Coordinates of N, CA and C in Angstrom, one line a residue:
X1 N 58.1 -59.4 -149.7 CA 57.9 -58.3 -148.8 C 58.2 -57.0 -149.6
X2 N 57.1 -56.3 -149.1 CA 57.7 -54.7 -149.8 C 58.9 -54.1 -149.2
X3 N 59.5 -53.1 -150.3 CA 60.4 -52.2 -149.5 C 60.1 -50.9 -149.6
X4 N 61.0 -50.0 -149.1 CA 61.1 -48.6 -149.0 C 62.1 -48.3 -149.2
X5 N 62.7 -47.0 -150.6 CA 63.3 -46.9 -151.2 C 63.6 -45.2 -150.9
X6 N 63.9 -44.8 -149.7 CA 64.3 -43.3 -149.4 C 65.2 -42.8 -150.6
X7 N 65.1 -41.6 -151.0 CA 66.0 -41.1 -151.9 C 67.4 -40.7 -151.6
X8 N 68.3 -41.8 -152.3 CA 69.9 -41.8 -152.4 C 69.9 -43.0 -151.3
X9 N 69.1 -44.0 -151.0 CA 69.7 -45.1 -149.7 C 69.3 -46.5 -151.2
X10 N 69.8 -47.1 -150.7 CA 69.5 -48.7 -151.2 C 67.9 -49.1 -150.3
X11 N 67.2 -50.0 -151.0 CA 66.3 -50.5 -150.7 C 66.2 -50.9 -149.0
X12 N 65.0 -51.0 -148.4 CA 65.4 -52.1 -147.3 C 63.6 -52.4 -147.1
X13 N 63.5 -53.7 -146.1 CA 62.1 -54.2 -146.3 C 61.2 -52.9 -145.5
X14 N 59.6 -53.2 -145.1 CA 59.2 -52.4 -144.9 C 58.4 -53.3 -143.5
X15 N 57.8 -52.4 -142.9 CA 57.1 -52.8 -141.1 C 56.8 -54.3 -142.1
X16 N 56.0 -55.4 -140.7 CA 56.7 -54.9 -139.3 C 58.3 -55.6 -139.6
X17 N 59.2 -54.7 -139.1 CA 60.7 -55.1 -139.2 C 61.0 -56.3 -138.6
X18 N 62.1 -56.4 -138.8 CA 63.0 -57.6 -138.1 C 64.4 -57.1 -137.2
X19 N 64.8 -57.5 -136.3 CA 66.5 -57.5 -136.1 C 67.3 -56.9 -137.2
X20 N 67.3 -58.2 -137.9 CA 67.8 -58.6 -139.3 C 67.9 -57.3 -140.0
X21 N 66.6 -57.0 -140.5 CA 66.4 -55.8 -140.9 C 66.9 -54.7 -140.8
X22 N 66.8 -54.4 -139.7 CA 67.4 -53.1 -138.9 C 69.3 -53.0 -139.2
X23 N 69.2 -54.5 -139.1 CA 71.1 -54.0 -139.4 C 71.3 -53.6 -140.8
X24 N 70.5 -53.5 -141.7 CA 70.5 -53.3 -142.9 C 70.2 -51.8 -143.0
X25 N 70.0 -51.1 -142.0 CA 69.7 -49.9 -142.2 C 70.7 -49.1 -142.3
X26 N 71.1 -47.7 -142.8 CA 72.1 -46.7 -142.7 C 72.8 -46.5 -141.7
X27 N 74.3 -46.0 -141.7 CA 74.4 -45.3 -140.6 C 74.3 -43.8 -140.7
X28 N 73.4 -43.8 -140.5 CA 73.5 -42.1 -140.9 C 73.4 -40.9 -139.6
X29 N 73.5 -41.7 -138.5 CA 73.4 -40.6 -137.3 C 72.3 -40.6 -136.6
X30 N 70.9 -41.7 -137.0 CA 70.1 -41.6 -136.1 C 69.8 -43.0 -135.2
X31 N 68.6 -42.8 -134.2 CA 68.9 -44.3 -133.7 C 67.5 -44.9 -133.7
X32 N 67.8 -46.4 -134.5 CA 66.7 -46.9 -135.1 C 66.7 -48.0 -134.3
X33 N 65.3 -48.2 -133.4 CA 65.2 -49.4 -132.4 C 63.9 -49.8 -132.7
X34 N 63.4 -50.9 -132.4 CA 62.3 -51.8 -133.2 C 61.5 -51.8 -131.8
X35 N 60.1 -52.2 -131.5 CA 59.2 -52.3 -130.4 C 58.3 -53.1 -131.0
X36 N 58.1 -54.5 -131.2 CA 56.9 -55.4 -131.6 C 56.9 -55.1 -133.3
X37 N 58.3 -54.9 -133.9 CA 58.0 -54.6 -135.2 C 57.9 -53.5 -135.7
X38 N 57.5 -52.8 -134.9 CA 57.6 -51.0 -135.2 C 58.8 -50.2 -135.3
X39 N 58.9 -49.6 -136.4 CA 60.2 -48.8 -136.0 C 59.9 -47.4 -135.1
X40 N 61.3 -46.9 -134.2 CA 61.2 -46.0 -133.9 C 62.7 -45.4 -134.4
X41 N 62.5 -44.4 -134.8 CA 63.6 -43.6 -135.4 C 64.0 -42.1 -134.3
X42 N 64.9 -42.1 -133.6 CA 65.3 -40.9 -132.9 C 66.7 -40.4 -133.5
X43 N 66.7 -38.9 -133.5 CA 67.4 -38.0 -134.2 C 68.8 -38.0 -132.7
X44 N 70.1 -38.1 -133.3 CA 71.3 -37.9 -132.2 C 70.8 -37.2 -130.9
X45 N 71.4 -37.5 -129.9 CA 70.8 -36.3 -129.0 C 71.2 -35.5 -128.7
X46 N 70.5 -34.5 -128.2 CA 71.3 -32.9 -127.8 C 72.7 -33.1 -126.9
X47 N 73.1 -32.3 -127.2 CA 74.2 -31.7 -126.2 C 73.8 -31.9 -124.7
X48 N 72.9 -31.3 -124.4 CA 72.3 -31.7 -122.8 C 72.0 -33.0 -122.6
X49 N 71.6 -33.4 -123.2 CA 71.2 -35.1 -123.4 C 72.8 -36.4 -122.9
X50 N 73.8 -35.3 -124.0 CA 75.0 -36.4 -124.0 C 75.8 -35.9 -122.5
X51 N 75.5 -34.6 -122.1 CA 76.3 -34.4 -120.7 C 75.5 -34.9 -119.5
X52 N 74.5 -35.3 -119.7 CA 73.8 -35.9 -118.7 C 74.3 -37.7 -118.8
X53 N 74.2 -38.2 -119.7 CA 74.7 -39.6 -120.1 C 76.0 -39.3 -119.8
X54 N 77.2 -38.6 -120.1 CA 78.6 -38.7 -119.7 C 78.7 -38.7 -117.9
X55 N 77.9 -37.5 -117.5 CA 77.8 -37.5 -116.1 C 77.4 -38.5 -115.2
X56 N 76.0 -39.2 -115.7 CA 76.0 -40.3 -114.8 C 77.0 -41.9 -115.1
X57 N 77.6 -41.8 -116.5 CA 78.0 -43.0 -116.7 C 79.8 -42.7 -116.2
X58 N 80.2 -41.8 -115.7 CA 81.4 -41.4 -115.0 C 81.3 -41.6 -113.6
X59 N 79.5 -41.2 -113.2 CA 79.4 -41.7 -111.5 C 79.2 -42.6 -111.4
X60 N 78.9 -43.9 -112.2 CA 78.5 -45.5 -112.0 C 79.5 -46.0 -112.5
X61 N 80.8 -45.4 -113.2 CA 81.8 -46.7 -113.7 C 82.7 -46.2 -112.1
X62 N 83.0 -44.9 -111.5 CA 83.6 -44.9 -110.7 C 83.3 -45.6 -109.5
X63 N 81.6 -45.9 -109.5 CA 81.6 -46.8 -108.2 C 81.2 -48.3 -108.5
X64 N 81.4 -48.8 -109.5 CA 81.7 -49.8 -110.2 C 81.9 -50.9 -109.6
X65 N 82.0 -52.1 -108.8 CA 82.5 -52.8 -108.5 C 83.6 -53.5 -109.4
X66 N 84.3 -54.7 -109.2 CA 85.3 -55.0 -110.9 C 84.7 -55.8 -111.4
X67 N 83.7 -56.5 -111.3 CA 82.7 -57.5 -112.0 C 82.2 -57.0 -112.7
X68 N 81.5 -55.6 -112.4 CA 80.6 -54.8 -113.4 C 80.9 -54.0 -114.3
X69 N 80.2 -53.5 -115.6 CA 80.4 -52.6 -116.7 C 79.6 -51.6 -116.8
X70 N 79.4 -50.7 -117.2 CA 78.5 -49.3 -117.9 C 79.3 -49.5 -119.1
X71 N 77.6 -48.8 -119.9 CA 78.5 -49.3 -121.3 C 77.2 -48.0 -121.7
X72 N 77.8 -47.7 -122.9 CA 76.0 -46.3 -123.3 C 75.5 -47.3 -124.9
X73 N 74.9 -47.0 -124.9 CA 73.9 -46.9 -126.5 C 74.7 -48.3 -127.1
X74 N 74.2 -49.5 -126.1 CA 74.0 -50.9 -126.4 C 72.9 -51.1 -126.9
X75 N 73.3 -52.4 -128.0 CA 72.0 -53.1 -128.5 C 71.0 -54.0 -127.6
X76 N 69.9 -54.3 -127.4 CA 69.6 -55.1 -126.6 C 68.4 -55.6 -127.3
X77 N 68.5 -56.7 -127.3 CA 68.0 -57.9 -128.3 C 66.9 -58.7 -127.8
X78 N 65.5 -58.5 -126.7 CA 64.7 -59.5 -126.5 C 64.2 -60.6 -127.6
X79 N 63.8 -60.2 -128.7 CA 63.4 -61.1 -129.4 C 63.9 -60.7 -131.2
X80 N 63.1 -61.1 -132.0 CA 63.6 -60.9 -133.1 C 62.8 -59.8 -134.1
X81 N 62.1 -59.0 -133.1 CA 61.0 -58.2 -133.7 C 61.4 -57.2 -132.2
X82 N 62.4 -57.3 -131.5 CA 62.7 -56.1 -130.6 C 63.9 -55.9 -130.4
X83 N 64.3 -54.4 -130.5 CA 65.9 -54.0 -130.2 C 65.3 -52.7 -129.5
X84 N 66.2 -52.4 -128.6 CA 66.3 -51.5 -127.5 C 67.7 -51.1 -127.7
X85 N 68.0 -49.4 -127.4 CA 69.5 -49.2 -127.1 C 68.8 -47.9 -126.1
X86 N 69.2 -48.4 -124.8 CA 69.3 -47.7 -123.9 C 70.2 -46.7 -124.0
X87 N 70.0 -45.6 -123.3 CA 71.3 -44.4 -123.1 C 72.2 -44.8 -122.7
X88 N 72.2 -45.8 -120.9 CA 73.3 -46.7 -120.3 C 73.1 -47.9 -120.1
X89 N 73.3 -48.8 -119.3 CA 73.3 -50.0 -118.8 C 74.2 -50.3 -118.2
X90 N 74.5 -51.5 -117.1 CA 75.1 -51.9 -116.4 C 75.4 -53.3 -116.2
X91 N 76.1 -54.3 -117.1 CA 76.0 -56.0 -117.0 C 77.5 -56.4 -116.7
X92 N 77.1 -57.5 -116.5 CA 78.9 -57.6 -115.8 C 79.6 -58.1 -116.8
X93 N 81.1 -58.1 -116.4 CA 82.5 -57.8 -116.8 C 82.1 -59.2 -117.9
X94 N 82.0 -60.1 -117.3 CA 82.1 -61.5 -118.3 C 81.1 -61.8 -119.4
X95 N 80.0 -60.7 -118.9 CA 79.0 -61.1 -120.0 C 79.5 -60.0 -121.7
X96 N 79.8 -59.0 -120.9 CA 80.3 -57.6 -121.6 C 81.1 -57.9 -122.6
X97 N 82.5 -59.2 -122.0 CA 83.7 -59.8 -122.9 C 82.9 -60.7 -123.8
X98 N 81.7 -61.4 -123.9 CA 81.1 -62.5 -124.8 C 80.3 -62.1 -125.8
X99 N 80.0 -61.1 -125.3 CA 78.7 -60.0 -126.6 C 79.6 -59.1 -127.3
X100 N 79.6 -59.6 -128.6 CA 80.0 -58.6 -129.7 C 79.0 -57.7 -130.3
X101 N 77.4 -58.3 -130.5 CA 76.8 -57.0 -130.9 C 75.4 -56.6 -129.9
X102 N 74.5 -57.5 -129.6 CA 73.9 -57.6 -128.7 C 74.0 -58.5 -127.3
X103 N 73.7 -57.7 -126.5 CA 72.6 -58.1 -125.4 C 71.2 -58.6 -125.2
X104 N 71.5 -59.8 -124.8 CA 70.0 -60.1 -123.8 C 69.6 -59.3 -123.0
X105 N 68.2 -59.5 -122.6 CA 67.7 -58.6 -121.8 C 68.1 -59.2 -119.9
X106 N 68.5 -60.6 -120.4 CA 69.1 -61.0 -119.3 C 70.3 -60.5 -118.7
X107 N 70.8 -60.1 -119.9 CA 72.2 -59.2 -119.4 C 72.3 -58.1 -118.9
X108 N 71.3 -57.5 -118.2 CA 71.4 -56.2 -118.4 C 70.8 -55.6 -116.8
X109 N 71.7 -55.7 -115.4 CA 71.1 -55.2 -114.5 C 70.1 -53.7 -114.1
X110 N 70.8 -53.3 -115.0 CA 70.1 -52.1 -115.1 C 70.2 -51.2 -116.2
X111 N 69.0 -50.4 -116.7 CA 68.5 -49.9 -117.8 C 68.3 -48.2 -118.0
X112 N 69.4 -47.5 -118.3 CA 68.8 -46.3 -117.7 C 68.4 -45.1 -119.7
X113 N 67.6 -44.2 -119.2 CA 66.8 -43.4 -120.1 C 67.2 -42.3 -119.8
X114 N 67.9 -41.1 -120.9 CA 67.8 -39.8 -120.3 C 66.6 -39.6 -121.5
X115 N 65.7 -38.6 -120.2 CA 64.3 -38.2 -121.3 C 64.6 -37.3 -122.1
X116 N 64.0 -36.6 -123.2 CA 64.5 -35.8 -123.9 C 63.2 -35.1 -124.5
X117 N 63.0 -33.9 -124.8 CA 61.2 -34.0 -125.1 C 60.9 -34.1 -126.5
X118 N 62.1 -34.7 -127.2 CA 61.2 -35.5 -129.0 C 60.7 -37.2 -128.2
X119 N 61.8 -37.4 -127.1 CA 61.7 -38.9 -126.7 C 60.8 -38.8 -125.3
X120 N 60.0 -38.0 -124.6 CA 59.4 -38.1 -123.7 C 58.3 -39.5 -122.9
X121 N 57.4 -39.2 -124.0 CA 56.5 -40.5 -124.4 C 56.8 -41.7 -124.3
X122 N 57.6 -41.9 -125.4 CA 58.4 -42.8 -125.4 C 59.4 -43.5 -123.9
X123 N 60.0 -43.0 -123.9 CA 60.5 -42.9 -122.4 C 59.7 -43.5 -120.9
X124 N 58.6 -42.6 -121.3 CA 58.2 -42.7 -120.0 C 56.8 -43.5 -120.0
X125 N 57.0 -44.2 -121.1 CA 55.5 -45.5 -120.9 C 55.7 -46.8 -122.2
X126 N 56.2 -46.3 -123.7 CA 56.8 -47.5 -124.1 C 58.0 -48.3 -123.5
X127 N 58.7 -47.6 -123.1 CA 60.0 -48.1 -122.8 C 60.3 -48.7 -121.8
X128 N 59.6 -48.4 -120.8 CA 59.3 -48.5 -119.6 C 58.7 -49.7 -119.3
X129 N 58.1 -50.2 -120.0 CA 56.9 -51.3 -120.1 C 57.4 -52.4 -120.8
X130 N 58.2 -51.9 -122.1 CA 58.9 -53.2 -122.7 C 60.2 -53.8 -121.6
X131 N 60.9 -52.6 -121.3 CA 61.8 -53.0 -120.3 C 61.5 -53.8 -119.0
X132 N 60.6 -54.0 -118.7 CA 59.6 -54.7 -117.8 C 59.4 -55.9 -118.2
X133 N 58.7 -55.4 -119.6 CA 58.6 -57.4 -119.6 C 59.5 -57.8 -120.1
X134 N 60.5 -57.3 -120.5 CA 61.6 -57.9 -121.0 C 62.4 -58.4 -119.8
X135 N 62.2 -58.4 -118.6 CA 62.5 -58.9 -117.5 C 63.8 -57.8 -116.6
X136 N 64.4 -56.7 -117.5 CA 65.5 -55.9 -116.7 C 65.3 -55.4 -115.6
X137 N 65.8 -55.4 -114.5 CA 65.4 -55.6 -112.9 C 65.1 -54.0 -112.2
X138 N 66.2 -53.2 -113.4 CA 66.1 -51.6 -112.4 C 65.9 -51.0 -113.8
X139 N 65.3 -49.7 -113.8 CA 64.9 -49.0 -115.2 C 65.1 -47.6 -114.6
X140 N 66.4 -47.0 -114.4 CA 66.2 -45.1 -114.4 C 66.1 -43.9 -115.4
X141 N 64.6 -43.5 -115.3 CA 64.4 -42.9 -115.7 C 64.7 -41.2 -115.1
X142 N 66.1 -40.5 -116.0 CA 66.3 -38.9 -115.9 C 65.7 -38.0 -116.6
X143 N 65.4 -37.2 -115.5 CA 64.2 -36.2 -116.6 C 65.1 -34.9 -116.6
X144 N 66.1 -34.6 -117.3 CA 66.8 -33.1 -116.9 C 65.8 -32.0 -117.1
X145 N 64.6 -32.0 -117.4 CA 63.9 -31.0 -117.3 C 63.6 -30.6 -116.0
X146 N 63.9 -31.2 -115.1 CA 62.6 -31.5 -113.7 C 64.1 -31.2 -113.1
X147 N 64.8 -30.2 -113.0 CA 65.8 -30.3 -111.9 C 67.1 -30.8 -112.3
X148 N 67.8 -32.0 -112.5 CA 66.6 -33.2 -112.6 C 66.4 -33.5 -112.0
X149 N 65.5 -34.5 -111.9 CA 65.0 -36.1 -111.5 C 65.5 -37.0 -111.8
X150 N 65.4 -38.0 -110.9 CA 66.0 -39.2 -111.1 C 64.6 -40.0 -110.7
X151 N 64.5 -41.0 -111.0 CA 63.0 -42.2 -111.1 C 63.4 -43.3 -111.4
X152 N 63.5 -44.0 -110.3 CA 63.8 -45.4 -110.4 C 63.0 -46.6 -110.5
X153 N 62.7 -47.0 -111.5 CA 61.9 -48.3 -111.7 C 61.9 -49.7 -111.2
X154 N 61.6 -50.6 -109.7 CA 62.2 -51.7 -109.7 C 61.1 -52.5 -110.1
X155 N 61.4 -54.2 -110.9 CA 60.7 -54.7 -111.3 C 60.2 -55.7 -109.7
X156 N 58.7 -55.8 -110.0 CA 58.2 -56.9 -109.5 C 57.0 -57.7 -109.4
X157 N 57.1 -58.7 -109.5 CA 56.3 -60.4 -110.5 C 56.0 -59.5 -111.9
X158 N 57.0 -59.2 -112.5 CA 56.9 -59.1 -114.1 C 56.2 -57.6 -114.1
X159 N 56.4 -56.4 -113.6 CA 56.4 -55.0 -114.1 C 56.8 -54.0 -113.0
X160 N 57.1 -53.1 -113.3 CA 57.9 -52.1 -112.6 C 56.7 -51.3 -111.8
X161 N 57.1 -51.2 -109.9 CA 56.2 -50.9 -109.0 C 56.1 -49.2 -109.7
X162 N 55.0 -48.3 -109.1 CA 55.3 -47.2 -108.6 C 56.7 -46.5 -108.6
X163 N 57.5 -45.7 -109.8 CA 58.2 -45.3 -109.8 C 58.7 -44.3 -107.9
X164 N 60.1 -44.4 -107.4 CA 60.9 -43.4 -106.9 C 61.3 -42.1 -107.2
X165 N 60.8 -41.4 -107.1 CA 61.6 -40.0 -107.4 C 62.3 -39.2 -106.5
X166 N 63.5 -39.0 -107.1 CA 65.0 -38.5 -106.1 C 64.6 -37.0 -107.3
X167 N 64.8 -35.7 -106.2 CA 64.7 -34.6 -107.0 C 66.5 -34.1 -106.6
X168 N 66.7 -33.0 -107.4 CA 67.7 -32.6 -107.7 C 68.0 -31.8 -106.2
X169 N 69.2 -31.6 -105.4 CA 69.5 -31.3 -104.4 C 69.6 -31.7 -103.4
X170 N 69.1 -33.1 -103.2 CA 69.4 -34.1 -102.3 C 70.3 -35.4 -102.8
X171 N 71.0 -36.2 -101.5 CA 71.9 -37.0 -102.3 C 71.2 -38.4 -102.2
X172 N 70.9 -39.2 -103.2 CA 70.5 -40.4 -103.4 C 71.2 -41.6 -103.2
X173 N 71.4 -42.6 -102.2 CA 72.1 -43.6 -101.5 C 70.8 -44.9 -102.2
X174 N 72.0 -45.5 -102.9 CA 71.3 -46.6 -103.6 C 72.4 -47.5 -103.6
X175 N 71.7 -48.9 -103.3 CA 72.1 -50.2 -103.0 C 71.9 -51.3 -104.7
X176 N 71.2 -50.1 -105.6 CA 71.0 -51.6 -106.7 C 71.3 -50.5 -108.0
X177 N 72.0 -51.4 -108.8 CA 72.6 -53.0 -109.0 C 74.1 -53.2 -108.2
X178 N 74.5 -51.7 -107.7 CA 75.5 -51.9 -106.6 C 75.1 -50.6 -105.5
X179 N 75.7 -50.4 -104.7 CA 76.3 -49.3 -103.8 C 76.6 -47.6 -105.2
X180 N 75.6 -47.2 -104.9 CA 76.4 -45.5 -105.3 C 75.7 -44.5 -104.8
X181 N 76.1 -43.6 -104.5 CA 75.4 -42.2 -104.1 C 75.9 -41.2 -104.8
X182 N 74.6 -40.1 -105.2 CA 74.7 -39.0 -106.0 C 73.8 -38.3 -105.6
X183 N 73.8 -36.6 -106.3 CA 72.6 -35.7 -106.4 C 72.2 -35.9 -107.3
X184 N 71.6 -35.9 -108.2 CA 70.6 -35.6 -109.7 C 71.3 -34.4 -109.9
X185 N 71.3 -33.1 -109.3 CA 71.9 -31.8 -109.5 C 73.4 -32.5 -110.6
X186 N 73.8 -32.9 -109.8 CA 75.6 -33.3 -109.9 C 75.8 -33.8 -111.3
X187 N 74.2 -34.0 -112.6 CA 74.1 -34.8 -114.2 C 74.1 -33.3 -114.9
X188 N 74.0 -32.1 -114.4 CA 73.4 -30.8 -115.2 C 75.2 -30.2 -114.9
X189 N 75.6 -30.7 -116.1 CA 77.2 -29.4 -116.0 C 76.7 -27.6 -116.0
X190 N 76.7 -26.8 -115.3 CA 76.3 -25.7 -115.3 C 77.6 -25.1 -115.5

């Protein structure tokens, strides 16, 4: 296999990647997740980015049941030519204690995205679709551009219906993967 030899890194192989592979990569700050072999490479994310991820992962651990976890920027492992790290997720307490570096996609009640507009695209039709057939049951996609938005994905017989959209200023009462209510407004620290 060929490799690719960036200047000042050590060698590593070249498409299509592996798992394997991928752990071999730097840590240098950015976040390298694999799709059918493909790398995708995203740059840290903004500041708005990470106060939207702190804000909803403070309103889902507080209404939490004790079985369940929120956890951010997990590995998630469908095959050996796919890694995903969602912004959050939500799997429970006992799976959370057994996984030291990845997740199954079985483990993973729900999958959530803050959009970002280098990751838009991405977001809102690769991700969305691998998450689907990767079997994860709820997929929220946040658009803090849009208010925000909140866009809830549920899967059914193997792909996610007709997205929900909860707009910013109203409170959203949701039953899955537990009991929580929020505004979208309530993810934008003003």
């Amino acid at each position: 296999m060929a490799t690719i030899e960036p200047a000042g890194r050590t060698a590593f192989p070249s498409a299509p990647f592996t798992v394997d592979d991928l752990l071999e990569f730097p840590d240098d700050g950015n976040r390298y997740e694999l799709f059918n072999g493909s790398l995708v490479v995203s740059p840290a994310p903004s500041l708005l980015h990470q106060d939207v991820i702190f804000l909803l992962q403070t309103i889902l651990h507080q209404a939490a049941p004790p079985h369940l976890k929120v956890y951010s920027t997990v590995n998630v492992r469908p095959s050996d030519k796919d890694l995903y790290i969602p912004d959050l997720v939500v799997v429970s307490r006992d799976r959370a204690k057994a996984v030291k570096l990845m997740l199954a996609p079985s483990d993973v009640l729900l999958a959530v995205e803050v959009v970002s507009p280098s990751t838009k695209l991405h977001d809102r039709g690769t991700k969305a679709a691998a998450y689907a057939a990767a079997g994860i049951p709820i997929y929220w996609r946040i658009e803090p551009f849009e208010g925000p938005t909140l866009y809830i994905h549920e899967l059914v017989d193997g792909s996610y219906k007709e997205p929900t959209a909860h707009k910013a200023g109203t409170t959203v009462n949701l039953s899955s993967p537990y009991p929580v209510s929020f505004d979208p407004a309530d993810l934008i620290d003003d």
